[in-house]
């Protein structure tokens, strides 16, 4: 049996696309021609016939390619949308510390202590946020200031006869070179020296760290982790470089004099040591906000005979844990929770203090922003934040 001639073989694509015809089918012109089979041939230069594709085949290829192209484009758009939603849900943002990308590299002067950019605060607008656990930032102090936060927090530890105050969340995180002086006091001195240059055009020392608002002080919250009676005197002693230059906010004979840096003690800070000198102090107390509650539905009645333990002469902040104050927040604050918050803020403001809530929810992002917005709307004075980038966007 001979093989089927090449010209009479039915291509596999033709077999695939050919319509199914019944046994009674009779071609109109008496010939059997597959409408999809290439039948037109042209002679090439060497006399060999070559097939020429028909228009419908070209149209089929074009349609198929278009469909695949649109499918791929739709998939890319869908993936991009899902990624955008995920970034919004989890708060994934660009690195706010990109400006400090050379931190710690050899030859930058930051191998062990701090780097001082000359103009990284030139266009920063201060916002009322407090950098919680600031020492966890890639660049403590500077990351918070670059985001616009006016408050930073340092947890300090004192050990035995060692006069150094080590900074860290717990003892496992402490290192010899991360101290209160190296991470906060000395950088603030250097930064304020740069914002107060002695030139033929300027000869003063009253400008703060923010060029946009030179009158805005930085609030340095010092959280004592070890025995307060032993640690607090070391804190006061190590503030001397700021004190000697006149850069610490101080109380003198009944008057508060605001300067570039306001120091507030919290944690194990003993209130009796803060107010030990009744006529002068340049460090203040973080009062308990939970003790400030007053009925928000009654008018303010200030008694001239009333003695307030915590007031603006001895305290700056008054703080409490939000979860301890109102419990779990689900979707938003209940009426009862709002009443508690309003009562605490009312009591704080009557004493001239700044209300601050810590331990606020960080996720979901929508709930966090709603809590931030509500707290500020109700009169809280400063936001306690971990996400500096989101706080600086002020989407709350």
Coordinates of C-alpha atoms in Angstrom, one line a residue:
X1 CA 0.0 0.0 0.0
X2 CA 1.4 3.3 -1.0
X3 CA 1.6 6.3 1.3
X4 CA -1.0 9.1 0.9
X5 CA 0.4 11.8 -1.4
X6 CA 1.7 14.8 0.5
X7 CA -0.6 17.2 -1.3
X8 CA -3.7 15.1 -0.2
X9 CA -2.8 14.9 3.5
X10 CA -5.3 16.8 5.6
X11 CA -3.4 19.1 8.0
X12 CA -4.2 18.5 11.7
X13 CA -5.4 22.1 12.1
X14 CA -7.9 21.5 9.3
X15 CA -9.1 18.3 11.0
X16 CA -9.5 20.2 14.2
X17 CA -11.4 23.2 12.7
X18 CA -13.3 21.3 9.9
X19 CA -17.1 21.3 10.4
X20 CA -18.8 18.0 10.9
X21 CA -20.8 17.2 7.8
X22 CA -23.5 14.7 7.3
X23 CA -23.5 11.8 4.8
X24 CA -26.0 13.5 2.6
X25 CA -23.8 16.6 2.2
X26 CA -23.2 17.6 -1.4
X27 CA -20.8 20.4 -2.3
X28 CA -22.4 23.2 -4.4
X29 CA -19.8 23.1 -7.2
X30 CA -19.2 19.3 -7.0
X31 CA -15.8 19.7 -5.3
X32 CA -14.8 19.0 -1.7
X33 CA -13.0 22.0 -0.5
X34 CA -12.2 22.7 3.2
X35 CA -12.8 26.4 3.7
X36 CA -10.0 26.6 6.2
X37 CA -7.5 24.6 4.1
X38 CA -5.0 26.6 2.3
X39 CA -5.5 25.9 -1.4
X40 CA -4.0 28.8 -3.1
X41 CA -0.3 28.3 -3.9
X42 CA 2.3 30.5 -5.5
X43 CA 5.5 29.6 -7.2
X44 CA 8.6 30.6 -5.4
X45 CA 11.8 31.6 -7.1
X46 CA 13.1 28.1 -7.2
X47 CA 9.9 26.7 -8.6
X48 CA 8.7 25.1 -5.3
X49 CA 5.1 25.8 -4.4
X50 CA 4.5 27.5 -1.0
X51 CA 1.2 27.8 0.9
X52 CA -0.4 31.2 1.3
X53 CA -2.6 31.8 4.5
X54 CA -6.1 32.9 3.9
X55 CA -7.6 36.0 5.5
X56 CA -9.7 34.0 7.9
X57 CA -6.7 32.3 9.4
X58 CA -5.0 35.7 9.8
X59 CA -8.2 37.0 11.5
X60 CA -8.2 33.9 13.8
X61 CA -4.6 34.5 14.8
X62 CA -5.3 38.2 15.4
X63 CA -8.4 37.5 17.5
X64 CA -6.7 34.8 19.5
X65 CA -3.7 37.1 20.2
X66 CA -5.9 40.0 21.1
X67 CA -7.9 37.9 23.6
X68 CA -4.7 36.6 25.2
X69 CA -3.2 40.2 25.4
X70 CA -6.4 41.5 27.0
X71 CA -6.4 38.6 29.5
X72 CA -2.8 39.2 30.5
X73 CA -3.5 43.0 30.8
X74 CA -6.6 42.3 33.0
X75 CA -4.5 39.9 35.2
X76 CA -1.8 42.6 35.7
X77 CA -4.4 45.2 36.6
X78 CA -6.0 42.8 39.0
X79 CA -2.8 41.9 40.7
X80 CA -1.8 45.6 41.0
X81 CA -5.2 46.4 42.6
X82 CA -4.8 43.5 45.1
X83 CA -1.3 44.7 45.9
X84 CA -2.6 48.3 46.5
X85 CA -5.3 47.0 48.7
X86 CA -2.8 44.9 50.7
X87 CA -0.4 47.9 51.1
X88 CA -3.3 50.0 52.4
X89 CA -4.6 47.2 54.7
X90 CA -1.2 46.4 56.2
X91 CA 0.2 49.9 56.0
X92 CA 3.2 49.0 53.8
X93 CA 4.8 52.2 52.7
X94 CA 8.0 53.4 51.2
X95 CA 10.9 53.5 53.6
X96 CA 10.7 56.8 55.5
X97 CA 14.3 56.4 56.5
X98 CA 15.6 56.4 53.0
X99 CA 17.4 59.7 53.7
X100 CA 19.5 57.8 56.2
X101 CA 20.5 55.0 53.9
X102 CA 24.2 55.5 54.6
X103 CA 23.7 55.2 58.4
X104 CA 26.4 53.0 60.0
X105 CA 28.6 52.7 56.9
X106 CA 32.3 53.1 57.0
X107 CA 33.5 56.6 56.3
X108 CA 30.2 58.4 57.2
X109 CA 31.0 59.2 60.8
X110 CA 28.0 57.1 61.9
X111 CA 29.7 53.8 62.7
X112 CA 29.0 54.0 66.4
X113 CA 27.2 57.1 67.3
X114 CA 25.1 59.5 65.2
X115 CA 25.1 61.3 61.9
X116 CA 24.0 64.9 61.6
X117 CA 22.4 65.8 58.2
X118 CA 22.7 69.6 57.8
X119 CA 19.3 70.2 56.1
X120 CA 17.1 67.2 56.6
X121 CA 14.6 69.3 58.6
X122 CA 14.4 72.3 56.4
X123 CA 10.9 71.6 55.0
X124 CA 9.4 69.4 57.8
X125 CA 6.1 70.6 59.3
X126 CA 5.8 69.7 63.0
X127 CA 2.9 67.5 63.9
X128 CA 1.6 66.5 67.3
X129 CA 2.8 63.0 67.4
X130 CA 5.0 61.1 69.9
X131 CA 7.5 58.5 68.6
X132 CA 6.7 55.6 70.8
X133 CA 9.8 53.3 71.5
X134 CA 11.8 55.8 69.5
X135 CA 15.1 53.8 70.1
X136 CA 13.7 51.1 67.8
X137 CA 14.0 53.4 64.8
X138 CA 16.7 52.9 62.2
X139 CA 18.0 56.3 63.4
X140 CA 16.7 57.2 66.9
X141 CA 15.6 60.8 67.3
X142 CA 16.3 61.8 63.6
X143 CA 13.7 59.4 62.1
X144 CA 11.0 60.9 64.4
X145 CA 12.0 64.5 63.7
X146 CA 12.2 63.9 60.0
X147 CA 8.6 62.6 60.1
X148 CA 7.6 65.8 62.0
X149 CA 7.0 64.2 65.4
X150 CA 7.5 66.7 68.2
X151 CA 8.0 64.0 70.9
X152 CA 10.4 61.1 71.3
X153 CA 10.8 58.4 74.0
X154 CA 13.9 56.9 75.5
X155 CA 13.8 54.0 78.0
X156 CA 16.8 54.3 80.2
X157 CA 18.6 51.8 82.5
X158 CA 21.1 52.3 85.3
X159 CA 23.4 49.6 86.6
X160 CA 25.3 49.7 89.8
X161 CA 28.1 52.3 90.0
X162 CA 28.2 52.7 86.2
X163 CA 27.1 56.4 85.6
X164 CA 25.9 55.6 82.0
X165 CA 22.3 55.4 81.2
X166 CA 21.7 52.7 78.6
X167 CA 18.8 52.9 76.2
X168 CA 16.7 49.9 75.1
X169 CA 13.4 48.2 75.5
X170 CA 14.8 45.5 77.8
X171 CA 18.2 44.4 79.0
X172 CA 18.7 42.0 76.1
X173 CA 18.6 45.0 73.7
X174 CA 21.2 47.1 75.5
X175 CA 24.6 47.8 74.0
X176 CA 27.6 49.8 75.4
X177 CA 27.4 52.5 72.7
X178 CA 23.6 53.1 72.8
X179 CA 23.3 55.5 75.7
X180 CA 21.1 58.4 76.7
X181 CA 23.9 60.8 75.9
X182 CA 24.9 59.3 72.6
X183 CA 21.4 58.8 71.1
X184 CA 19.6 61.9 72.5
X185 CA 21.5 64.5 74.5
X186 CA 24.5 64.9 72.3
X187 CA 22.6 64.8 69.0
X188 CA 20.1 67.4 70.3
X189 CA 23.0 69.7 71.3
X190 CA 24.7 69.2 67.9
X191 CA 21.5 69.8 66.0
X192 CA 20.6 73.0 68.0
X193 CA 24.2 74.2 67.5
X194 CA 23.6 74.0 63.7
X195 CA 20.2 75.7 63.9
X196 CA 21.7 78.5 66.0
X197 CA 24.9 79.4 64.1
X198 CA 27.0 82.3 65.3
X199 CA 27.5 84.4 62.1
X200 CA 27.5 88.1 61.1
X201 CA 23.7 87.6 60.3
X202 CA 22.6 85.7 63.3
X203 CA 23.7 85.7 66.9
X204 CA 21.1 84.1 69.1
X205 CA 20.3 80.7 70.6
X206 CA 16.5 80.6 70.6
X207 CA 15.7 78.6 67.4
X208 CA 14.4 75.1 67.8
X209 CA 15.1 72.1 65.5
X210 CA 12.3 72.8 63.0
X211 CA 13.0 75.5 60.5
X212 CA 9.3 75.6 59.6
X213 CA 8.4 76.5 63.2
X214 CA 11.5 77.5 65.2
X215 CA 9.4 78.1 68.3
X216 CA 8.2 74.4 68.5
X217 CA 10.0 72.5 71.3
X218 CA 10.9 68.9 71.2
X219 CA 9.4 66.9 74.1
X220 CA 11.9 64.3 75.4
X221 CA 10.1 61.6 77.3
X222 CA 12.5 59.7 79.6
X223 CA 11.1 56.3 80.8
X224 CA 13.0 55.1 83.8
X225 CA 13.2 51.3 83.8
X226 CA 15.4 51.0 86.9
X227 CA 15.0 52.3 90.5
X228 CA 13.7 55.8 90.1
X229 CA 15.4 57.3 93.2
X230 CA 18.8 56.2 91.9
X231 CA 18.2 56.8 88.1
X232 CA 16.5 60.2 88.1
X233 CA 19.6 62.2 89.5
X234 CA 21.7 60.7 86.7
X235 CA 19.1 61.8 84.1
X236 CA 19.3 65.4 85.5
X237 CA 23.1 65.3 85.5
X238 CA 23.3 64.1 81.9
X239 CA 21.0 67.0 80.7
X240 CA 23.7 69.5 81.7
X241 CA 24.9 70.2 78.1
X242 CA 21.4 71.3 77.2
X243 CA 20.9 73.1 80.5
X244 CA 24.1 75.1 80.3
X245 CA 23.2 76.4 76.8
X246 CA 19.7 77.5 78.0
X247 CA 17.9 75.0 75.9
X248 CA 15.7 73.3 78.5
X249 CA 12.2 74.4 79.3
X250 CA 12.1 75.4 83.0
X251 CA 9.9 76.5 85.8
X252 CA 11.1 79.4 87.9
X253 CA 9.2 81.1 90.7
X254 CA 5.7 80.2 89.4
X255 CA 6.5 80.9 85.7
X256 CA 7.1 78.4 82.9
X257 CA 9.8 79.4 80.4
X258 CA 9.5 77.4 77.2
X259 CA 12.7 76.5 75.4
X260 CA 13.8 74.2 72.6
X261 CA 13.7 70.9 74.6
X262 CA 11.1 69.9 77.3
X263 CA 12.1 66.9 79.4
X264 CA 9.4 64.7 80.9
X265 CA 10.0 61.8 83.3
X266 CA 7.7 58.7 83.2
X267 CA 7.9 55.0 84.2
X268 CA 9.6 54.8 87.5
X269 CA 10.2 58.5 87.8
X270 CA 9.4 59.6 91.4
X271 CA 7.1 62.5 91.5
X272 CA 8.5 63.7 94.9
X273 CA 11.9 64.1 93.3
X274 CA 10.5 66.0 90.4
X275 CA 8.9 68.6 92.7
X276 CA 11.6 68.5 95.4
X277 CA 12.6 72.0 94.5
X278 CA 9.4 74.0 94.7
X279 CA 10.8 77.2 93.0
X280 CA 12.9 75.8 90.1
X281 CA 12.9 72.7 87.9
X282 CA 13.8 71.9 84.3
X283 CA 12.3 68.4 84.1
X284 CA 8.7 67.6 84.5
X285 CA 6.4 64.7 85.3
X286 CA 4.1 62.5 83.2
X287 CA 0.9 62.5 85.3
X288 CA -1.6 59.6 85.5
X289 CA -4.4 60.5 83.1
X290 CA -6.6 57.7 84.6
X291 CA -6.8 59.9 87.8
X292 CA -8.0 63.0 85.9
X293 CA -11.5 61.9 85.1
X294 CA -14.2 64.5 85.7
X295 CA -17.9 64.3 84.7
X296 CA -18.0 65.6 81.1
X297 CA -21.6 66.5 81.3
X298 CA -21.2 69.0 84.2
X299 CA -20.0 72.6 83.8
X300 CA -16.4 73.4 84.7
X301 CA -16.4 74.6 88.3
X302 CA -12.9 75.8 89.4
X303 CA -12.6 76.3 93.1
X304 CA -10.0 78.8 94.3
X305 CA -9.5 76.6 97.4
X306 CA -8.8 73.4 95.4
X307 CA -5.3 72.2 95.4
X308 CA -4.3 70.2 92.3
X309 CA -1.5 67.7 92.8
X310 CA -0.7 67.6 89.1
X311 CA -0.6 70.9 87.2
X312 CA 1.3 72.7 84.5
X313 CA 4.0 73.8 86.9
X314 CA 5.2 70.2 87.6
X315 CA 3.8 68.1 84.7
X316 CA 3.6 68.4 80.9
X317 CA 2.0 65.1 79.8
X318 CA -0.7 63.2 81.5
X319 CA -0.9 59.6 80.0
X320 CA -2.6 56.3 80.3
X321 CA -3.1 53.1 78.3
X322 CA -6.1 53.3 76.0
X323 CA -6.9 49.6 76.5
X324 CA -6.8 50.0 80.3
X325 CA -8.9 53.2 80.1
X326 CA -11.7 52.0 77.9
X327 CA -11.1 48.3 77.1
X328 CA -11.2 46.6 73.7
X329 CA -12.1 48.9 70.8
X330 CA -14.1 47.1 68.1
X331 CA -14.9 49.1 65.0
X332 CA -15.0 52.3 66.9
X333 CA -15.7 53.7 70.4
X334 CA -19.0 53.0 72.2
X335 CA -20.9 55.9 74.0
X336 CA -19.5 54.6 77.3
X337 CA -16.0 54.6 76.0
X338 CA -16.3 58.1 74.6
X339 CA -17.6 59.3 77.9
X340 CA -14.6 58.0 79.7
X341 CA -12.2 59.6 77.2
X342 CA -14.1 62.9 77.4
X343 CA -14.0 62.9 81.2
X344 CA -10.2 62.2 81.3
X345 CA -9.4 64.8 78.7
X346 CA -11.6 67.4 80.5
X347 CA -9.7 66.8 83.8
X348 CA -6.3 67.0 82.0
X349 CA -7.1 70.3 80.3
X350 CA -8.4 71.9 83.5
X351 CA -5.0 71.3 84.9
X352 CA -3.2 72.7 81.9
X353 CA -1.8 69.3 80.8
X354 CA -1.5 67.5 77.5
X355 CA -3.5 64.3 77.3
X356 CA -1.8 61.3 75.7
X357 CA -3.0 57.7 75.2
X358 CA -0.6 54.9 74.6
X359 CA -1.3 51.3 73.6
X360 CA -3.7 52.3 70.9
X361 CA -4.6 49.6 68.2
X362 CA -2.1 49.4 65.3
X363 CA -4.1 47.1 63.1
X364 CA -6.3 47.0 61.0
X365 CA -5.1 50.2 59.5
X366 CA -8.7 51.5 59.1
X367 CA -9.5 51.0 62.8
X368 CA -6.1 52.6 63.8
X369 CA -6.8 55.7 61.8
X370 CA -10.4 55.9 63.1
X371 CA -9.1 55.7 66.7
X372 CA -6.5 58.4 66.0
X373 CA -9.1 60.6 64.4
X374 CA -11.5 60.2 67.2
X375 CA -8.9 60.8 70.0
X376 CA -7.8 64.1 68.3
X377 CA -11.4 65.1 67.6
X378 CA -12.2 64.6 71.3
X379 CA -9.3 66.8 72.4
X380 CA -6.3 64.5 72.9
X381 CA -3.2 66.6 72.5
X382 CA -0.7 64.2 71.0
X383 CA -0.8 60.9 69.2
X384 CA 1.3 58.0 70.5
X385 CA 2.5 56.4 67.2
X386 CA 4.6 53.5 66.0
X387 CA 4.1 54.1 62.3
X388 CA 5.8 57.4 61.6
X389 CA 5.0 57.4 57.9
X390 CA 1.3 57.0 58.3
X391 CA 1.2 59.6 61.1
X392 CA 3.1 62.1 58.9
X393 CA 0.5 61.7 56.2
X394 CA -2.3 62.8 58.6
X395 CA -4.9 60.6 57.0
X396 CA -6.6 60.6 60.4

